[in-house]
PDB file of C-alpha atoms in Angstrom:
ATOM      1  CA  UNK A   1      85.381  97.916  90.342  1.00 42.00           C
ATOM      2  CA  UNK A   2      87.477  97.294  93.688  1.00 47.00           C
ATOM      3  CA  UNK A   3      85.589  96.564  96.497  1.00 46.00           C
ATOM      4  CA  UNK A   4      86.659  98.341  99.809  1.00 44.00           C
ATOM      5  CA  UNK A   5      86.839  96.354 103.201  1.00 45.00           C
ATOM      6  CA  UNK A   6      84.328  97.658 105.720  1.00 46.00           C
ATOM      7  CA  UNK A   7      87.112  99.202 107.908  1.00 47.00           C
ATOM      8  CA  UNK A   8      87.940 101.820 104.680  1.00 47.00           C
ATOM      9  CA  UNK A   9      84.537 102.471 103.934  1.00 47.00           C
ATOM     10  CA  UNK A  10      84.407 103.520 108.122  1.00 48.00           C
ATOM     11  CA  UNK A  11      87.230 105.873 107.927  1.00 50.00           C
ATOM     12  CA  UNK A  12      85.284 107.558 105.200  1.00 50.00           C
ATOM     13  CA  UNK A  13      81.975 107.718 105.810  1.00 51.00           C
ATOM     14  CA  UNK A  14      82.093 111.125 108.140  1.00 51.00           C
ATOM     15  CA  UNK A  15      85.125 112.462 108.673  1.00 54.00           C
ATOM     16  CA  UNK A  16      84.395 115.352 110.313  1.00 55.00           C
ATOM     17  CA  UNK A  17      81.781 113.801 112.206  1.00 56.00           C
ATOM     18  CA  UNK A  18      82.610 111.609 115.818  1.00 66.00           C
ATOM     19  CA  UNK A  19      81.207 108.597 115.416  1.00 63.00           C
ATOM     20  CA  UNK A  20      79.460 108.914 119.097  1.00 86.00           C
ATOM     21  CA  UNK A  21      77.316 111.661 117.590  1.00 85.00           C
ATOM     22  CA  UNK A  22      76.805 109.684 114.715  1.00 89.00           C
ATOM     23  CA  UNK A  23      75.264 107.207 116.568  1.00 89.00           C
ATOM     24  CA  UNK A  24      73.215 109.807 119.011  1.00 89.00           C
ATOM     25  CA  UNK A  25      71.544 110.928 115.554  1.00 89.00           C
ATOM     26  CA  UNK A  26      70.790 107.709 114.284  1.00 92.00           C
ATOM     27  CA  UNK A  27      69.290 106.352 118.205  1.00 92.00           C
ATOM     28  CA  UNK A  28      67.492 109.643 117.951  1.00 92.00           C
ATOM     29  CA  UNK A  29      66.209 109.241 114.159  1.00 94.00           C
ATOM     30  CA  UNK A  30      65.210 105.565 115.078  1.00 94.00           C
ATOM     31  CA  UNK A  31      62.967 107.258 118.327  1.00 95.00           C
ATOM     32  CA  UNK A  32      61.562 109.421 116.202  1.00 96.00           C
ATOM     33  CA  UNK A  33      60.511 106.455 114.053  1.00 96.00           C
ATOM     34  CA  UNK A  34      59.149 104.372 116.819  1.00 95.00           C
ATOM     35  CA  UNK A  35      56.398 107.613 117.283  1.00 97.00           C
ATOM     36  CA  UNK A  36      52.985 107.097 116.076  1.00 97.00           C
ATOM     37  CA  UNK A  37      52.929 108.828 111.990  1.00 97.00           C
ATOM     38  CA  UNK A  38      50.720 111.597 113.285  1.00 97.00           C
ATOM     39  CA  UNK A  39      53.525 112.311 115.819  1.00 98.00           C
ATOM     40  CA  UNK A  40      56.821 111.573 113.880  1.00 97.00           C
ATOM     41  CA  UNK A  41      55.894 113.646 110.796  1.00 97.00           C
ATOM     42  CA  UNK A  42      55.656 117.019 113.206  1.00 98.00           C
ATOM     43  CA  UNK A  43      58.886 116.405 114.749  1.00 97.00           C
ATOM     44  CA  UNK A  44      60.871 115.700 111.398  1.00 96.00           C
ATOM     45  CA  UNK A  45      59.191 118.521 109.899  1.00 97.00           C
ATOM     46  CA  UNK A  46      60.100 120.740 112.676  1.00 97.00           C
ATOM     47  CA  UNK A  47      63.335 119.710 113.624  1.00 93.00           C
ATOM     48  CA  UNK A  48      65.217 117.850 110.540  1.00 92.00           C
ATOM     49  CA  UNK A  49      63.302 120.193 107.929  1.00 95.00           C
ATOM     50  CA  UNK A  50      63.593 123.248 110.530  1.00 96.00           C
ATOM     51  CA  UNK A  51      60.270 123.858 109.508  1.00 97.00           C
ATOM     52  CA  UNK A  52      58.434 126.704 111.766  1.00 97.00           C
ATOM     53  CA  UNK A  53      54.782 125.927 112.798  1.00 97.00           C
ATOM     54  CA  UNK A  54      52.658 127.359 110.334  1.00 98.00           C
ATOM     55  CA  UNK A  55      54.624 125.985 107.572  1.00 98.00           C
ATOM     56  CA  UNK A  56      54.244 122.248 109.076  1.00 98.00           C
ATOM     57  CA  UNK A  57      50.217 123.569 110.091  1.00 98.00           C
ATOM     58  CA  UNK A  58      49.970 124.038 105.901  1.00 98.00           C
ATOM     59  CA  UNK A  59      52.082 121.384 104.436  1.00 97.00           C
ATOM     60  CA  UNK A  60      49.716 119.179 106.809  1.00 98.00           C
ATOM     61  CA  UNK A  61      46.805 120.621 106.501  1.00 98.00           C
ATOM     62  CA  UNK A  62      46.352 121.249 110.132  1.00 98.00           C
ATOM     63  CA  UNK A  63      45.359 123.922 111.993  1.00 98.00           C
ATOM     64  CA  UNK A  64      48.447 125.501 114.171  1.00 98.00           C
ATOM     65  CA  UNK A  65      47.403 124.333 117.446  1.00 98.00           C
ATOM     66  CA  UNK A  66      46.749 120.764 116.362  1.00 98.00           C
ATOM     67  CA  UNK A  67      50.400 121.222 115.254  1.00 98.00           C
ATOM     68  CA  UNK A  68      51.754 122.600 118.668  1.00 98.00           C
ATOM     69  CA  UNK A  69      49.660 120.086 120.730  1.00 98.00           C
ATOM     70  CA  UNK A  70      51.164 116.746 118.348  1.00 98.00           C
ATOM     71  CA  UNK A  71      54.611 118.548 119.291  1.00 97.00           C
ATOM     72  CA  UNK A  72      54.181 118.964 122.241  1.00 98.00           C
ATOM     73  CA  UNK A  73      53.386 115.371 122.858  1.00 98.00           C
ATOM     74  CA  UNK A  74      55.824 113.903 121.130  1.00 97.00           C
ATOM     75  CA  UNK A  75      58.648 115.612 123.037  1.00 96.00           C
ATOM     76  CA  UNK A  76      56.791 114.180 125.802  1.00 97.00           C
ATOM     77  CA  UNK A  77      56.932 110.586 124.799  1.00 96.00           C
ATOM     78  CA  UNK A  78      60.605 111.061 123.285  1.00 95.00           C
ATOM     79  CA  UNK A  79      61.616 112.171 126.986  1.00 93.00           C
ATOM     80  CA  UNK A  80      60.574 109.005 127.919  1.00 94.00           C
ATOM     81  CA  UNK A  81      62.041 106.649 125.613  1.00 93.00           C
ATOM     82  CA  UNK A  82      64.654 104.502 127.691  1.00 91.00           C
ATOM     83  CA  UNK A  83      67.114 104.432 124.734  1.00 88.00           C
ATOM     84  CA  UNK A  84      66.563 108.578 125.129  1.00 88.00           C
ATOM     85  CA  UNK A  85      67.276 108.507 128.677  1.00 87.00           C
ATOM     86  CA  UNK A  86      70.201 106.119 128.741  1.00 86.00           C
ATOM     87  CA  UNK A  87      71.898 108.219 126.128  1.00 81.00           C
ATOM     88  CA  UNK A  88      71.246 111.700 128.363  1.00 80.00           C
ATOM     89  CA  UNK A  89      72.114 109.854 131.279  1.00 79.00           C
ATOM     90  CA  UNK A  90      75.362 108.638 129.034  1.00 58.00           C
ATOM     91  CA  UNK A  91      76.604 112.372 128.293  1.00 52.00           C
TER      92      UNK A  91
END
């Protein structure tokens, strides 16, 4: 098996993809992470599963507003992450 230097294995990772908005995803992905669970799991659900809000309410057990409330605060602590803000500020 040939082993590729890193530089190849760069080119090839996303073509079609810049690598600036590679990175965006991955600073977001890694804000998402820093969320309490309770938060996070609402946010992934809804946005990287596009999951609407009374599918996430069932596959969590939760009633819909306990859904739209742990939403609704977790956009408001991902508005104030500083990585968030630098990267806004950035664009």
């Amino acid at each position: 098996v040939a082993s590729e230097s890193l530089d190849q294995v760069d080119d090839v990772v996303a073509p079609d993809i810049e690598v600036d908005r590679f990175e965006e995803l991955r600073l977001l992905l890694a804000a998402v992470n820093r969320l309490p669970d309770k938060l996070a799991s609402v946010v992934r659900l809804r946005f990287f599963e596009e999951c609407a809000i009374p599918e996430i309410a069932e596959r969590l057990g939760l009633r819909r507003n306990t859904v739209d409330v742990r939403l609704h605060r977790a956009l408001q602590q991902l508005a104030k992450d500083p990585v968030l803000q630098a990267l806004k500020g950035g664009q």
